[in-house]
């Protein structure tokens, strides 16, 4: 690695004017997206390794509290642009603000959530600067001083490979990073930091785009952010049995997923689909019911923390990635599980995490 | 008449790419080259606008000569004109270099064939998966940018405005802006039609307009191809298949299996983390 760094340094310009790791916080109506706090958590590690400040950018209207929250989640300095025309995200007024901050502050790294808004904003900014932008990263690291390179790794070729991408000739180094991959720091309300106001860069009259309305997803369904997923496949044999899965998901505070076979058969909407051509998920708990485990499905869920598979066929490939397996009839096992979970939840003695005890002085 | 440009990329169908388990390298042989399907949803929407409002559709593609295949497919579906931008100098481009060349190409299309009102791109490509080229092209041409669009609600020719629905993680945004505009298309936008026979006949003999580096007098060679690409792929690897020791839960009855499994589940950090039994305790 040492030699590699030496070689990589030779063709790099002097970037000593660029210091700091910057996270662009995404919010709607004054509530930050989870991915933003997750990126502050990861950004904290990168900033500590580079021995620089962790910076955050908060843009919106009446968002001063988010600047405070960003400090509680690990930021040292927050650049906050609060103005009525910034209430809703719109590409031009938001990108002008971020560009202004980047020009003035010169961070060496800028990270965004790989959401629709994050990708929209990052794509515009990277082209404006210009600089390199790596999409949808799942692993972030930095080489220590002197190269200070961001090692931005992301899935490639439909998740079959990972690629590490570098940007040597331009600053800042930019990347969008996937939700649900990195961990937020525990919120610390006593953490200190600096909040710096930034003026808006466009007046309402200069902005062509008008957000007419926003229809919030009523079911708040978000497979990618779910921490518990109960997914069904071909073994369900129809749309009705998904109700059983819903019951189990509800008992565990999760959502229902599906294999491509179930979606293609029209049993459930595409937004539930896990795997290639669907969503890649990594929940804390993934229960695969009646899913044989085709490669296309496995690539979308095999990084879940704990996997339980329920299938009739003992040789189904899904068992290869499962921590626990049950061979049997899902129509009997799933209802039994719902009942067992509900009864267990009523037992206070289960195994409750003890409250952290305050040490008496 | 509206002038709509549709950006199309010909890509290896990455869904068909397999990893050689012995060498951990990609098996590219026999992988079909297809038109990036998100782009085709952009073309389909352009065709529907053409049917409703009247429009001329120009399809542009940057890629090697075989990409002509995808352009012919677009012609067969009803595009009026196709431009292939092809040159070894363009090869190895990342999203920044690609948006530079596509920006120049669309500016040239506008200069030669008439001002452009709408540019369609796919939400992302199958092989790159970045979604960055659309915003990049919008930035190069100083167009309004509407990404992740799944419905064009209305086009107001008199006021030169367009209203669309964008599909975001947390809901649907209805947004209106002035044209010219760049739209990135989701596959939920429409169902791509099949080529009619007359279209297929037209496409069989159709020759796309070919532009090389020679055709762009103001071209900055430091901004194209590998040289113009700030991002460098340092390494690729196949993630190790997580080795899992699967524990099969055996039992006499489904209920017994369920109970054993729930005990295992409750022995993890999950119940504490999710507060599965806190509700009853408080």
Coordinates of C-alpha atoms in Angstrom, one line a residue, chain B residues 31-263:
Chain B
X31 CA -23.4 -10.9 -23.4
X32 CA -25.9 -9.2 -25.7
X33 CA -25.6 -5.5 -26.4
X34 CA -28.9 -3.7 -25.9
X35 CA -30.3 -0.2 -25.9
X36 CA -30.3 0.9 -22.3
X37 CA -33.9 0.3 -21.4
X38 CA -34.4 3.4 -19.3
X39 CA -33.5 5.4 -22.4
X40 CA -36.2 3.6 -24.4
X41 CA -38.8 4.7 -21.9
X42 CA -37.6 8.3 -22.7
X43 CA -38.0 7.6 -26.4
X44 CA -41.5 6.1 -25.8
X45 CA -42.5 9.3 -24.0
X46 CA -41.1 11.4 -26.8
X47 CA -43.2 9.4 -29.3
X48 CA -46.3 9.9 -27.2
X49 CA -45.6 13.7 -27.0
X50 CA -45.1 13.6 -30.8
X51 CA -48.5 12.0 -31.3
X52 CA -50.2 14.5 -29.0
X53 CA -48.5 17.7 -29.8
X54 CA -46.5 17.1 -33.0
X55 CA -42.7 16.9 -32.7
X56 CA -39.5 15.9 -34.4
X57 CA -37.4 13.4 -32.6
X58 CA -33.7 13.2 -32.9
X59 CA -31.9 10.3 -31.1
X60 CA -28.3 10.8 -30.2
X61 CA -25.8 8.1 -29.0
X62 CA -22.1 8.2 -28.1
X63 CA -20.5 4.9 -28.6
X64 CA -18.6 2.6 -30.9
X65 CA -19.9 1.9 -34.5
X66 CA -21.9 -1.2 -33.4
X67 CA -24.2 1.1 -31.4
X68 CA -25.8 1.8 -34.8
X69 CA -28.0 -1.2 -33.9
X70 CA -29.7 0.7 -31.0
X71 CA -30.2 3.8 -33.2
X72 CA -31.9 1.7 -35.9
X73 CA -34.1 0.3 -33.2
X74 CA -35.1 3.8 -32.3
X75 CA -35.8 4.7 -35.9
X76 CA -38.0 1.5 -36.2
X77 CA -40.1 2.8 -33.2
X78 CA -40.7 6.2 -34.8
X79 CA -37.7 8.5 -34.2
X80 CA -37.1 10.8 -37.1
X81 CA -33.4 11.1 -37.1
X82 CA -30.4 9.4 -35.4
X83 CA -26.9 10.7 -34.7
X84 CA -24.0 8.5 -33.7
X85 CA -21.1 10.3 -32.2
X86 CA -18.2 7.9 -32.5
X87 CA -14.4 8.2 -32.3
X88 CA -11.7 6.3 -30.5
X89 CA -10.9 9.6 -28.7
X90 CA -14.2 9.5 -26.9
X91 CA -13.6 6.0 -25.5
X92 CA -13.1 5.5 -21.7
X93 CA -15.2 8.5 -20.8
X94 CA -16.7 8.7 -17.3
X95 CA -19.8 10.7 -16.6
X96 CA -18.1 14.1 -16.7
X97 CA -16.5 13.5 -20.1
X98 CA -19.7 11.9 -21.4
X99 CA -21.8 14.9 -20.4
X100 CA -19.3 17.1 -22.2
X101 CA -19.6 15.3 -25.5
X102 CA -23.3 14.8 -25.3
X103 CA -23.7 18.5 -24.5
X104 CA -21.6 19.5 -27.6
X105 CA -23.6 17.0 -29.6
X106 CA -27.0 18.3 -28.6
X107 CA -25.8 21.9 -29.2
X108 CA -24.8 20.8 -32.7
X109 CA -28.1 19.1 -33.2
X110 CA -29.8 22.3 -32.3
X111 CA -27.6 24.4 -34.6
X112 CA -28.1 22.1 -37.6
X113 CA -31.6 20.8 -37.1
X114 CA -33.4 23.4 -35.0
X115 CA -33.7 24.5 -31.4
X116 CA -34.3 21.8 -28.9
X117 CA -37.3 21.9 -26.5
X118 CA -36.9 18.7 -24.5
X119 CA -34.0 16.3 -23.9
X120 CA -34.8 12.8 -22.6
X121 CA -32.3 10.6 -20.9
X122 CA -32.8 7.4 -19.0
X123 CA -32.7 7.6 -15.2
X124 CA -29.4 5.7 -15.4
X125 CA -27.6 3.2 -17.5
X126 CA -27.6 -0.5 -16.9
X127 CA -23.8 -0.7 -17.0
X128 CA -22.8 2.5 -15.3
X129 CA -25.8 2.8 -12.8
X130 CA -24.8 6.3 -11.8
X131 CA -27.7 8.6 -13.0
X132 CA -25.2 11.4 -13.3
X133 CA -25.1 11.9 -17.1
X134 CA -28.6 13.5 -17.2
X135 CA -27.9 16.2 -14.7
X136 CA -24.4 16.6 -16.3
X137 CA -25.9 17.3 -19.8
X138 CA -28.5 19.7 -18.3
X139 CA -25.7 21.6 -16.6
X140 CA -23.6 21.7 -19.8
X141 CA -26.5 23.1 -21.8
X142 CA -27.9 25.2 -19.0
X143 CA -31.2 23.5 -19.2
X144 CA -33.8 23.1 -16.5
X145 CA -33.4 19.6 -15.1
X146 CA -36.2 17.2 -14.0
X147 CA -34.9 13.9 -12.8
X148 CA -36.8 10.6 -11.9
X149 CA -39.8 11.6 -13.9
X150 CA -42.6 9.0 -14.3
X151 CA -45.3 11.1 -15.8
X152 CA -45.5 14.1 -18.1
X153 CA -48.7 15.8 -16.9
X154 CA -48.9 18.7 -19.5
X155 CA -47.0 20.7 -22.0
X156 CA -48.1 24.3 -22.3
X157 CA -46.8 25.6 -25.7
X158 CA -48.1 29.1 -25.2
X159 CA -46.2 29.7 -22.0
X160 CA -43.4 27.3 -23.0
X161 CA -43.7 25.3 -19.8
X162 CA -43.9 21.6 -18.9
X163 CA -45.4 19.9 -15.8
X164 CA -44.2 16.5 -14.7
X165 CA -44.5 14.0 -11.8
X166 CA -41.2 13.0 -10.1
X167 CA -41.1 9.8 -8.1
X168 CA -39.0 10.2 -5.0
X169 CA -38.3 7.9 -2.1
X170 CA -40.9 9.6 0.1
X171 CA -43.6 10.5 -2.4
X172 CA -44.5 12.1 -5.7
X173 CA -43.6 15.7 -6.5
X174 CA -45.5 17.6 -9.2
X175 CA -43.2 20.3 -10.6
X176 CA -43.5 22.7 -13.5
X177 CA -40.7 24.6 -15.2
X178 CA -39.8 26.3 -18.4
X179 CA -38.6 24.6 -21.5
X180 CA -36.0 23.8 -22.8
X181 CA -35.7 21.1 -20.2
X182 CA -33.9 17.8 -19.6
X183 CA -35.9 14.9 -18.3
X184 CA -34.6 11.6 -16.9
X185 CA -37.1 8.8 -17.4
X186 CA -38.1 6.0 -15.0
X187 CA -39.3 2.7 -16.3
X188 CA -42.7 3.3 -14.6
X189 CA -43.2 6.1 -17.1
X190 CA -44.8 4.0 -19.8
X191 CA -44.7 0.7 -21.7
X192 CA -42.4 0.7 -24.7
X193 CA -44.3 -0.1 -27.9
X194 CA -43.3 -2.7 -30.4
X195 CA -41.9 -1.6 -33.7
X196 CA -44.5 -1.5 -36.5
X197 CA -43.6 -3.2 -39.7
X198 CA -43.2 0.0 -41.8
X199 CA -40.8 1.3 -39.0
X200 CA -38.7 -1.9 -39.3
X201 CA -38.6 -1.5 -43.0
X202 CA -37.4 2.1 -42.7
X203 CA -34.8 1.2 -40.1
X204 CA -33.3 -1.6 -42.2
X205 CA -31.9 0.8 -44.7
X206 CA -31.5 3.8 -42.4
X207 CA -28.0 5.3 -42.0
X208 CA -27.5 7.5 -38.9
X209 CA -25.7 10.7 -39.1
X210 CA -22.1 10.0 -38.0
X211 CA -20.0 12.7 -36.2
X212 CA -16.4 12.2 -35.0
X213 CA -14.0 14.5 -33.2
X214 CA -13.4 16.2 -36.5
X215 CA -17.0 17.4 -36.6
X216 CA -16.7 19.5 -33.4
X217 CA -14.4 22.5 -34.2
X218 CA -14.4 23.8 -30.7
X219 CA -13.7 20.5 -29.1
X220 CA -11.3 20.5 -26.1
X221 CA -9.4 17.3 -26.3
X222 CA -8.4 17.4 -22.7
X223 CA -12.1 17.0 -21.7
X224 CA -12.9 13.9 -23.7
X225 CA -12.3 10.1 -23.3
X226 CA -10.1 8.7 -20.6
X227 CA -8.0 11.9 -20.3
X228 CA -11.1 14.0 -19.6
X229 CA -12.4 11.6 -16.9
X230 CA -11.6 12.6 -13.4
X231 CA -12.6 9.3 -11.9
X232 CA -10.3 6.4 -12.1
X233 CA -11.2 2.8 -11.4
X234 CA -8.4 1.8 -9.0
X235 CA -9.5 -1.8 -8.6
X236 CA -12.4 -4.2 -9.0
X237 CA -13.1 -7.3 -6.9
X238 CA -15.7 -9.9 -6.3
X239 CA -17.0 -9.6 -2.8
X240 CA -16.5 -12.8 -0.9
X241 CA -19.6 -14.9 -0.6
X242 CA -20.3 -14.6 3.1
X243 CA -19.8 -18.0 4.5
X244 CA -22.9 -18.9 6.6
X245 CA -23.2 -21.9 8.9
X246 CA -26.9 -22.5 8.4
X247 CA -28.6 -23.9 11.5
X248 CA -31.7 -25.9 10.5
X249 CA -34.5 -25.5 13.0
X250 CA -36.0 -28.9 13.5
X251 CA -39.2 -29.7 15.5
X252 CA -42.1 -32.1 15.7
X253 CA -44.7 -29.5 14.8
X254 CA -44.7 -26.1 13.0
X255 CA -45.5 -24.5 16.3
X256 CA -42.5 -26.1 17.9
X257 CA -40.3 -24.9 15.1
X258 CA -41.7 -21.5 15.4
X259 CA -41.0 -21.4 19.2
X260 CA -37.4 -22.6 18.8
X261 CA -36.9 -19.9 16.1
X262 CA -38.4 -17.2 18.2
X263 CA -36.1 -18.1 21.1

